[in-house]
Amino acid sequence: MSSHGNHQPGDGDYQLVAQHTDGVVSIAVRGRIEVENAQQLLNDIVAHLEGRPREVVLDLSGVNYFDSGGGAVLISLRQRLAREGGGLRIDGSTPAIDGFLSLVDQDALLKPPSPTRRPVGLVTQIGAATLEVLSDAREIVAFTGEVIVGLRDALLHPRRVRWRETWLYMERAGTDALPIVALISFLMGLITAFQAAVQLSQFGADIYVANLVGLSIVRELGPLMTAIIAAGRSGAAFAAEIGTMKVSDEVDALTTMGFDRTRFLVTPKVVALTLMLPCLTLFADLVGILGGLIVSVAGLALPAEVYLRQTRIALTIWDVYSGLIKSVAFALLVAGIGCLRGFQASTGAESVGRITTSAIVAGIFLIIIADAVFTVVFHYWGA
Amino acid sequence: MTNESIPAPATARPQPAPAERPVIEVRDLVARYGEQIVLNNVSCSVRRGEIFVIVGGSGCGKTTLLKNIIGLQRPASGTVLVEGEDITRADEDQLRRIQRKFGVTFQTGALFASLTLGENIALLLEEYTPLPRETIDLLVRIKLSMVKLAGFEDFMISELSGGMKKRAALARAMALDPSILFFDEPSAGLDPVTSAGLDALIVQVNRSLGTTMVVVTHELASIFTIADRVIMLDGETKTIIAEGDPRELRDHSSDPRVHAFFNRKPGSTAPGRRNDRGDRSP
């Protein structure tokens, strides 16, 4: 039994002629076989394989361009025929096809991919996560010890502190942060004053807007917002910098040179942020009060001197101190977690991205926890 | 298709027709970082199907020349024609179209660590071809089998050895069947055995697929194994001081710098000075 068919697809750059003879399908392909038309060609060839032929003979001598797409067609066809008990023979080829096929290890293609990791059960996952948390906690404790020792050394031997780097970090974490701190604090003061004015004006208590803005900014919002900005700017920068150094073996190089990684990499950052964050907080307090002042003067027709006098009456010096004490603690937490996460980088850009995100998230989390602790402590202390 | 039906690999070196236009033509290229000239009036051409190697001492401008050829840097003056198109004056769209003809392997591999090996190769096929998932997966396995990494498609990059990363980078560079492959220091950081294996693979790909290759290296063993033709850049004159068959240059060059380089003798080339971009320049 024999049949003859001529197929010439309109959108492909190839011509295909098929002939059926006693269970053997002879197919001649001419033209280009490339990635763009590979799927179409495979479909066209498969359309001629009805009746499970025992052999397919391909004549590719008329192919004038052949790339990986053609290779995929041949290998797919071979795999399909092997599954159905047939065979594929190439009868007529070109140097390009020969060269391509000589490079491909076709037996290796039939093997399943090497398993990289076994699926793990729920209990194992919970166990692994617990161990990870414990290991992280141990690292945090050990690193806290390292930082405390580093800061003690810095206090006992100030000349050993690497001040050149410390000045640089003070500029980056402090001066460079002034515009964003100013903007956020101003808006916080503005928003707080607006919200307070809407409520207090109903009772004719407009003047107490100054109390509300002053207290909330100085005691709470000023230190908190400044610390959160520092976590996003400086904490992330510290983590990314140390993480990149870790990935490129610079941290190992420091260690093998006999240098203390804490003194070189951690202390300058922690000292810089601890010195700068209270300054930024003070600045944020002033700008926040200014935001409230503008709303009160423009919206409530309060004279500026009345607003400022009321603010002075509302605030005690302890309110300012408590905000500054908090900011010192926040600085230690933000800088510390940033540096720690940096040292936890393993390999590659993806790892640096992960630890940087973690530095910000953990930094903000620790700031909020510490703020809650301070609130409780100050309450019982009577402040 | 049986193994018997697969013809023996083509081993003969492809011989370009003498009159055929070069695949890459560099004409009077001047490259500079700020005021500092790195390459001064460099001209050379790469023939179709050959392995063209750019050699020279550290900091002589090899990588700068490569970056100018592939359009990562624009020269101060001069032209670079890639298959007749001037890459130095191409706009963004033209540049992207010309770069589709390239595959580039970087010194560090530059594989995306957040993806698996298979995903690194599939990324190009997904973006630039209309193929269905099944065919893309098959092509990924084909490319990996070409560099002897079949079965490793689900591995993360961090799980691969240095030599495997280099081969993986080659597989990714070949993903879209480029007509030209560029290699920046392919053997850097590899042991001699792995390095020799990579050299053999480069030659095999070149002979089998006829791909034109431009290689930047200063590894003498690699140069003698893979190069059809070399140019040698000099850090002092900032230009090409030798061109030809590396063995000929080793045995017959009268230039003491060239002779010293190819015979691994001290004092052959002036080292470059590091500029503010972190690259090295003469």
XYZ file of C-alpha atoms in Angstrom:
665
model
C 0.000 0.000 0.000
C 1.415 3.348 -0.816
C 0.220 6.892 -0.694
C 1.648 10.164 -1.697
C 0.954 13.556 -0.254
C 2.332 16.957 -0.848
C 2.110 19.484 1.956
C 3.143 23.055 1.605
C 2.134 25.208 4.536
C 1.442 28.783 3.713
C 3.159 30.447 6.648
C 6.260 28.235 6.993
C 9.555 28.650 5.158
C 9.751 24.970 4.303
C 8.184 22.486 1.908
C 7.285 18.982 2.967
C 6.638 15.977 0.725
C 5.526 12.697 2.315
C 5.255 9.235 0.804
C 3.805 6.112 2.464
C 5.167 2.701 1.387
C 4.498 -0.542 3.307
C 4.657 0.899 6.829
C 7.514 3.250 5.989
C 6.859 6.976 5.745
C 9.409 8.880 3.687
C 9.353 12.606 4.295
C 11.453 15.129 2.421
C 11.796 18.610 3.906
C 13.245 21.552 2.017
C 13.899 25.140 3.092
C 14.429 26.558 6.575
C 13.884 24.668 9.819
C 14.201 27.081 12.716
C 12.801 27.919 16.120
C 10.054 30.069 14.613
C 8.530 27.267 12.498
C 9.642 24.210 14.499
C 6.287 23.562 16.152
C 4.439 23.897 12.828
C 6.836 21.477 11.115
C 6.502 18.936 13.929
C 2.702 19.105 13.654
C 2.920 18.680 9.863
C 5.167 15.627 10.180
C 3.026 14.058 12.926
C -0.022 14.474 10.677
C 1.585 11.926 8.321
C 2.204 9.319 11.027
C -1.269 7.808 11.247
C -1.266 4.012 11.311
C 1.886 3.781 13.438
C 4.563 3.375 10.761
C 7.453 1.107 11.686
C 9.956 3.566 10.277
C 10.114 7.190 9.260
C 12.784 8.167 6.771
C 13.615 11.855 6.716
C 15.360 13.426 3.759
C 16.785 16.737 4.935
C 19.254 17.279 2.101
C 17.172 20.218 0.860
C 17.328 22.086 4.189
C 19.261 25.332 3.774
C 18.964 26.602 7.377
C 18.807 24.530 10.541
C 18.966 25.656 14.172
C 17.948 24.393 17.612
C 14.316 24.443 16.546
C 15.134 21.800 13.930
C 17.042 19.843 16.544
C 13.990 19.916 18.816
C 11.828 18.602 15.934
C 14.161 15.664 15.262
C 14.546 14.743 18.912
C 10.804 15.065 19.651
C 10.071 12.891 16.644
C 12.592 10.291 17.688
C 11.157 10.155 21.227
C 7.601 9.869 19.922
C 8.435 7.056 17.483
C 10.421 5.216 20.156
C 7.341 5.274 22.421
C 5.200 3.859 19.583
C 7.700 1.161 18.585
C 8.893 2.870 15.426
C 12.252 4.228 14.326
C 13.617 7.330 12.689
C 16.296 7.351 10.025
C 17.850 10.428 8.513
C 18.555 9.757 4.884
C 20.178 12.831 3.473
C 21.573 15.536 5.669
C 23.620 18.738 5.633
C 26.818 19.728 7.500
C 24.764 22.053 9.749
C 22.457 19.198 10.774
C 25.347 16.782 11.233
C 27.220 19.326 13.340
C 24.213 20.041 15.518
C 23.402 16.402 16.146
C 27.031 15.583 16.908
C 26.894 18.033 19.829
C 23.718 16.691 21.397
C 23.900 13.749 23.776
C 20.561 12.240 22.790
C 20.677 9.416 25.323
C 21.118 11.945 28.144
C 17.968 13.727 26.978
C 15.871 10.633 27.657
C 16.967 10.471 31.296
C 14.878 12.288 33.897
C 16.497 15.343 35.532
C 18.703 14.636 38.550
C 16.695 15.261 41.707
C 18.138 18.226 43.595
C 16.080 17.939 46.747
C 13.582 15.441 48.081
C 10.084 16.567 49.023
C 9.863 17.072 52.780
C 6.913 16.410 55.058
C 5.091 18.931 57.238
C 6.730 17.752 60.476
C 10.184 18.047 58.904
C 9.351 21.535 57.657
C 8.174 22.617 61.125
C 11.311 21.107 62.657
C 13.550 22.833 60.130
C 11.809 26.174 60.692
C 12.179 25.811 64.471
C 15.863 25.031 64.151
C 16.261 28.037 61.884
C 14.568 30.339 64.404
C 16.736 28.956 67.229
C 19.867 29.334 65.137
C 18.882 32.917 64.272
C 18.239 33.665 67.951
C 21.654 32.264 68.866
C 23.273 34.386 66.174
C 21.460 37.482 67.448
C 22.651 36.825 71.004
C 26.232 36.174 69.885
C 26.228 39.215 67.631
C 24.759 41.411 70.387
C 27.682 40.303 72.556
C 30.105 41.194 69.753
C 28.550 44.652 69.364
C 28.585 45.311 73.123
C 32.252 44.342 73.316
C 32.938 46.516 70.248
C 31.180 49.519 71.799
C 32.946 48.994 75.140
C 36.284 49.003 73.298
C 35.207 52.142 71.454
C 34.400 53.870 74.748
C 37.588 52.706 76.489
C 39.835 53.365 73.486
C 38.169 56.066 71.371
C 41.317 56.468 69.277
C 40.945 52.911 68.028
C 37.586 53.713 66.463
C 37.876 54.129 62.699
C 36.642 57.709 62.746
C 37.132 58.339 59.030
C 34.544 55.679 58.192
C 32.411 56.776 61.138
C 32.265 60.371 59.825
C 31.294 59.038 56.399
C 28.445 56.965 57.857
C 27.363 59.918 60.015
C 27.054 61.992 56.868
C 25.162 59.263 54.996
C 22.869 58.268 57.873
C 22.469 61.753 59.302
C 22.962 64.720 57.000
C 21.748 62.941 53.886
C 18.559 61.913 55.708
C 17.589 65.488 56.659
C 15.320 66.188 53.641
C 13.218 63.031 53.986
C 13.041 63.342 57.799
C 11.957 66.980 57.410
C 9.268 66.122 54.878
C 7.812 63.187 56.834
C 7.914 65.001 60.197
C 6.371 68.150 58.764
C 3.531 66.132 57.263
C 3.062 64.165 60.492
C 2.732 67.428 62.452
C 0.395 68.803 59.802
C -1.842 65.712 59.781
C -1.941 65.439 63.579
C -2.882 69.110 63.886
C -5.630 68.772 61.264
C -7.140 65.731 62.947
C -6.933 67.355 66.389
C -8.361 70.667 65.157
C -11.471 69.002 63.715
C -12.306 67.463 67.114
C -11.106 70.175 69.502
C -12.701 73.119 67.662
C -16.109 71.544 68.417
C -15.446 72.280 72.100
C -13.727 75.609 71.572
C -10.488 74.007 72.714
C -8.423 74.977 69.677
C -5.478 75.976 71.817
C -5.005 72.347 72.925
C -3.985 71.411 69.387
C -0.549 72.640 70.485
C -0.565 70.202 73.447
C -1.632 67.265 71.300
C 0.817 67.912 68.494
C 3.697 68.719 70.817
C 3.278 65.662 73.030
C 2.552 63.154 70.271
C 5.403 64.373 68.091
C 8.051 64.699 70.799
C 7.192 61.608 72.836
C 6.080 59.216 70.106
C 5.902 60.149 66.433
C 9.206 61.991 66.142
C 11.449 59.192 67.467
C 9.330 56.465 65.847
C 9.115 57.917 62.332
C 12.778 58.920 62.324
C 13.798 55.429 63.398
C 11.602 53.828 60.723
C 13.182 56.104 58.092
C 16.617 55.101 59.418
C 15.661 51.414 59.154
C 14.672 51.895 55.518
C 17.706 53.997 54.631
C 20.633 53.125 56.872
C 19.676 49.632 58.092
C 19.128 48.500 54.510
C 22.346 50.168 53.343
C 24.405 48.531 56.115
C 22.938 45.099 55.318
C 23.501 45.469 51.567
C 27.047 46.773 51.998
C 28.185 44.037 54.380
C 26.206 41.420 52.427
C 27.953 42.328 49.181
C 31.307 42.270 50.974
C 30.460 38.840 52.355
C 29.453 37.503 48.929
C 32.651 38.804 47.361
C 34.815 37.301 50.157
C 35.885 40.722 51.466
C 34.737 39.832 54.984
C 36.816 36.641 54.863
C 39.765 38.685 53.597
C 39.466 41.011 56.623
C 39.322 38.041 58.972
C 42.334 36.300 57.441
C 44.311 39.544 57.704
C 43.737 39.303 61.436
C 41.336 42.257 61.619
C 38.354 42.278 63.926
C 35.281 42.424 61.684
C 33.298 44.202 64.409
C 35.822 47.024 64.791
C 36.136 47.483 61.030
C 32.608 46.956 59.814
C 30.163 47.198 62.701
C 31.396 49.767 65.240
C 31.666 52.708 62.782
C 28.106 52.107 61.588
C 26.614 51.600 65.054
C 28.458 54.599 66.525
C 27.500 56.798 63.564
C 23.800 55.960 63.721
C 23.720 56.163 67.535
C 25.166 59.675 67.371
C 23.019 60.836 64.474
C 19.578 59.402 65.227
C 19.008 61.556 68.369
C 20.015 64.622 66.324
C 17.605 63.618 63.572
C 14.909 63.002 66.174
C 15.372 66.466 67.657
C 15.188 67.927 64.171
C 12.049 65.887 63.448
C 10.460 67.178 66.693
C 11.043 70.793 65.688
C 9.802 70.336 62.110
C 6.764 68.362 63.338
C 5.816 71.177 65.734
C 6.290 73.614 62.846
C 3.778 71.546 60.795
C 1.241 71.848 63.644
C 1.972 75.548 63.981
C 1.209 76.214 60.312
C -2.153 74.418 60.503
C -3.060 76.275 63.696
C -2.069 79.688 62.349
C -3.641 79.176 58.917
C -6.666 77.065 59.862
C -7.534 78.057 63.452
C -6.328 81.686 63.368
C -4.178 81.092 66.458
C -1.278 83.553 66.762
C 2.098 81.826 66.404
C 3.393 83.084 69.767
C 0.287 81.716 71.532
C 0.774 78.325 69.888
C 4.453 78.209 70.834
C 3.769 79.340 74.419
C 1.134 76.616 74.763
C 3.593 74.061 73.378
C 6.170 75.111 75.998
C 3.552 74.743 78.727
C 2.524 71.295 77.447
C 6.027 69.874 77.129
C 8.492 69.124 79.886
C 12.165 68.567 79.327
C 11.622 64.905 80.218
C 9.327 64.516 77.196
C 12.218 65.526 74.956
C 14.685 63.323 76.862
C 12.418 60.284 76.697
C 12.208 60.658 72.912
C 15.984 60.951 72.673
C 16.540 57.924 74.933
C 14.249 55.923 72.685
C 16.102 57.115 69.596
C 19.438 55.881 70.990
C 17.923 52.441 71.557
C 16.312 52.464 68.102
C 19.674 53.391 66.539
C 21.422 50.460 68.239
C 18.698 48.082 67.071
C 18.553 49.359 63.471
C 22.332 49.450 62.983
C 22.826 46.144 64.790
C 20.209 44.206 62.832
C 21.421 45.764 59.570
C 24.986 44.602 60.203
C 23.879 41.169 61.448
C 21.726 40.529 58.398
C 24.667 41.600 56.219
C 26.860 38.920 57.779
C 24.088 36.365 57.162
C 24.324 36.769 53.356
C 25.316 33.525 51.651
C 25.880 33.699 47.905
C 24.797 35.909 45.065
C 22.639 38.924 44.388
C 19.435 37.158 45.422
C 20.834 36.532 48.900
C 21.797 40.213 49.273
C 18.265 41.221 48.294
C 16.781 38.820 50.833
C 18.941 39.960 53.769
C 18.332 43.622 52.912
C 14.569 43.100 53.020
C 14.973 41.187 56.257
C 17.065 44.017 57.757
C 14.265 46.522 57.111
C 11.439 44.265 58.298
C 13.310 43.113 61.407
C 14.447 46.683 62.089
C 10.899 48.066 62.036
C 9.643 45.114 64.090
C 12.301 45.670 66.765
C 11.595 49.421 66.814
C 7.906 48.812 67.523
C 8.652 46.198 70.200
C 11.181 48.494 71.874
C 8.730 51.404 71.703
C 6.098 49.305 73.456
C 8.606 48.335 76.157
C 9.634 51.978 76.649
C 5.999 53.060 76.913
C 5.357 50.536 79.697
C 8.621 51.285 81.520
C 8.126 55.066 81.364
C 4.539 54.638 82.563
C 5.556 52.728 85.696
C 8.509 54.993 86.197
C 5.997 57.797 86.419
C 7.439 59.772 83.580
C 16.783 7.876 14.830
C 19.563 5.547 15.848
C 23.044 6.458 16.885
C 24.362 4.908 13.704
C 22.326 7.358 11.724
C 24.100 10.280 13.368
C 27.032 11.268 11.213
C 30.445 11.826 12.717
C 31.100 15.345 13.979
C 32.525 17.753 11.520
C 36.135 18.211 12.543
C 37.510 20.219 9.682
C 38.170 23.855 10.441
C 35.700 26.015 8.493
C 37.567 27.886 5.814
C 35.913 31.162 4.894
C 35.921 32.207 1.306
C 38.676 34.797 0.899
C 36.350 37.388 -0.607
C 33.649 36.967 2.035
C 32.906 40.091 4.043
C 34.101 39.942 7.666
C 31.436 39.279 10.291
C 32.870 42.021 12.500
C 34.919 44.984 11.335
C 36.484 47.394 13.815
C 37.760 50.569 12.147
C 39.969 53.193 13.816
C 38.382 52.633 17.218
C 39.346 55.056 19.971
C 38.080 54.292 23.474
C 38.679 56.463 26.517
C 37.661 56.771 30.126
C 37.439 60.496 30.767
C 40.656 61.970 29.409
C 42.482 58.677 29.489
C 42.793 56.898 26.155
C 42.501 53.130 26.477
C 42.443 52.074 22.820
C 43.951 54.240 20.107
C 43.022 53.692 16.450
C 42.408 49.972 16.762
C 41.330 48.233 13.552
C 40.699 44.547 13.070
C 38.213 42.172 11.483
C 36.723 38.813 12.378
C 35.993 36.266 9.650
C 32.923 34.056 9.596
C 33.331 30.777 11.464
C 36.732 31.496 13.005
C 37.814 31.627 16.631
C 39.299 35.083 16.985
C 41.226 35.704 20.181
C 42.084 39.080 21.687
C 45.191 38.760 23.851
C 47.442 41.056 25.802
C 48.703 41.773 29.265
C 46.484 42.693 32.170
C 44.924 46.124 31.735
C 45.782 46.542 28.055
C 42.163 47.157 27.020
C 41.029 43.676 25.914
C 37.733 43.810 27.774
C 37.199 47.432 26.706
C 37.552 46.363 23.067
C 35.093 43.513 23.644
C 32.585 45.850 25.327
C 32.835 48.268 22.407
C 32.254 45.470 19.906
C 29.158 44.161 21.676
C 27.709 47.624 22.233
C 28.046 47.806 26.020
C 30.257 50.865 25.607
C 30.302 53.525 22.903
C 33.714 54.477 21.532
C 35.044 58.041 21.463
C 35.471 57.614 17.713
C 35.637 54.888 15.079
C 33.141 52.317 13.913
C 32.278 48.715 14.681
C 30.391 46.926 11.913
C 28.607 43.731 12.885
C 27.432 41.904 9.774
C 27.516 45.259 8.000
C 25.607 47.250 10.651
C 27.372 49.953 12.647
C 26.752 49.142 16.297
C 28.360 52.381 17.494
C 25.655 54.502 15.890
C 22.699 52.190 16.438
C 19.738 53.490 18.427
C 18.277 51.427 21.269
C 16.023 49.305 19.034
C 18.721 48.682 16.442
C 21.219 47.825 19.177
C 18.836 45.288 20.698
C 18.226 43.737 17.272
C 21.956 43.492 16.531
C 22.631 42.071 19.989
C 20.128 39.278 19.291
C 22.791 37.875 16.950
C 25.195 37.589 19.887
C 25.700 35.258 22.743
C 28.025 36.543 25.455
C 29.629 34.668 28.328
C 31.038 36.859 31.060
C 34.101 36.308 33.197
C 32.090 35.439 36.296
C 29.422 33.526 34.391
C 26.756 36.138 35.275
C 24.098 33.449 35.624
C 21.014 34.600 37.518
C 21.370 33.106 40.984
C 17.680 33.418 41.788
C 16.760 31.074 38.912
C 17.527 27.421 38.322
C 19.963 26.495 35.575
C 17.097 25.493 33.299
C 15.225 28.737 33.979
C 18.348 30.733 33.091
C 18.224 29.270 29.570
C 14.433 29.130 29.249
C 14.187 32.853 30.046
C 15.537 33.808 26.604
C 13.394 31.273 24.781
C 10.257 32.420 26.625
C 10.923 36.061 25.800
C 12.058 35.761 22.204
C 10.316 32.717 20.706
C 6.688 31.668 20.257
C 7.411 28.105 21.391
C 5.128 26.189 23.779
C 6.405 25.210 27.247
C 7.051 21.592 26.263
C 9.303 22.575 23.346
C 11.128 25.171 25.456
C 11.849 22.497 28.067
C 13.167 20.191 25.350
C 15.370 22.969 23.927
C 16.730 23.701 27.408
C 17.691 20.044 27.767
C 19.225 20.054 24.279
C 21.355 23.117 25.094
C 22.447 21.593 28.397
C 23.340 18.297 26.727
C 25.535 20.242 24.291
C 27.643 21.460 27.212
C 27.496 18.101 29.032
C 25.090 19.342 31.710
C 22.005 17.315 30.777
C 19.993 16.479 33.878
C 21.101 19.551 35.858
C 18.247 21.812 34.768
C 16.655 21.914 38.231
C 19.888 22.833 40.022
C 20.329 26.268 41.525
C 23.395 28.160 40.285
C 24.969 28.049 43.753
C 24.911 24.246 43.544
C 27.166 24.189 40.457
C 30.964 24.042 40.454
C 33.094 26.722 38.775
C 33.588 24.681 35.612
C 29.902 23.809 35.435
C 28.999 27.494 35.733
C 31.249 28.321 32.784
C 29.611 25.603 30.681
C 26.181 26.704 31.849
C 27.000 30.257 30.781
C 27.937 28.905 27.350
C 24.631 27.014 27.158
C 22.737 30.207 28.001
C 24.753 32.185 25.453
C 23.789 29.586 22.813
C 20.101 29.608 23.737
C 18.962 31.590 20.703
C 21.428 30.053 18.224
C 23.560 33.184 17.898
C 25.794 33.516 14.864
C 28.529 35.077 17.028
C 29.651 34.022 20.505
C 31.773 36.270 22.729
C 33.781 34.970 25.658
C 35.377 37.198 28.297
C 38.154 35.264 30.023
C 36.425 31.870 29.752
C 39.148 29.994 31.649
C 39.571 32.483 34.490
C 39.572 30.778 37.863
C 39.462 27.226 36.524
C 41.919 24.416 37.189
C 43.975 23.252 34.171
C 41.928 20.112 33.572
C 38.572 21.910 33.711
C 40.027 24.720 31.635
C 41.220 22.266 28.972
C 37.765 20.667 28.942
C 36.144 24.048 28.384
C 38.604 24.832 25.578
C 37.725 21.524 23.907
C 34.031 22.335 24.225
C 34.507 25.787 22.673
C 36.362 24.256 19.726
C 33.742 21.507 19.375
C 30.879 24.025 19.302
C 32.767 26.117 16.760
C 33.512 23.169 14.469
C 30.044 21.639 14.788
C 27.879 24.724 14.461
C 30.257 26.999 12.549
C 29.629 29.754 15.087
C 31.985 32.723 14.865
C 33.734 33.209 18.200
C 35.539 36.160 19.729
C 37.470 35.274 22.867
C 39.270 37.579 25.284
C 41.912 35.732 27.243
C 45.508 35.801 28.372
C 45.733 32.091 29.152
C 48.473 30.854 26.830
C 47.357 27.212 26.901
C 43.850 28.247 25.840
C 45.162 30.562 23.139
C 47.214 27.809 21.495
C 44.324 25.332 21.747
C 41.430 27.376 20.455
C 42.688 30.323 18.429
C 42.468 30.402 14.662
C 43.810 33.945 14.726
C 44.845 36.366 17.434
C 45.403 40.061 17.829
C 47.655 41.309 20.587
C 46.937 44.632 22.304
C 49.692 46.605 23.954
C 49.207 48.640 27.124
C 51.803 51.284 26.176
C 50.908 52.063 22.582
C 47.229 51.292 23.237
C 46.919 49.609 19.893
C 47.376 46.268 18.150
C 51.011 45.212 17.957
C 50.600 41.748 16.427
C 48.069 39.758 14.454
C 48.085 36.222 13.089
C 48.442 32.567 14.039
C 49.536 32.311 17.696
C 52.144 29.628 16.980
C 53.650 31.734 14.219
C 53.810 34.711 16.565
C 55.375 32.608 19.315
C 58.057 31.160 17.086
C 58.763 33.912 14.587
C 57.752 37.314 15.937
C 60.592 39.815 15.948
C 58.784 42.149 18.372
C 60.249 41.484 21.840
C 56.905 42.239 23.537
C 55.073 39.703 21.398
C 57.848 37.153 21.757
C 57.925 37.583 25.522
C 54.131 37.261 25.840
C 53.784 34.106 23.762
C 56.846 32.516 25.351
C 55.776 33.509 28.875
C 58.796 35.634 29.671
C 58.813 38.539 32.127
C 58.527 42.196 31.155
C 56.444 41.661 28.060
C 53.674 44.189 28.517
C 53.069 47.359 30.477
C 50.432 46.890 33.146
C 47.428 49.177 33.042
C 46.515 51.663 35.754
C 43.155 51.300 37.453
C 40.822 54.104 36.554
C 37.956 55.510 38.564
C 35.438 53.150 36.964
C 37.154 50.161 38.440
C 38.307 48.924 35.037
C 41.933 48.710 34.207
C 43.358 50.883 31.575
C 46.876 51.452 30.347
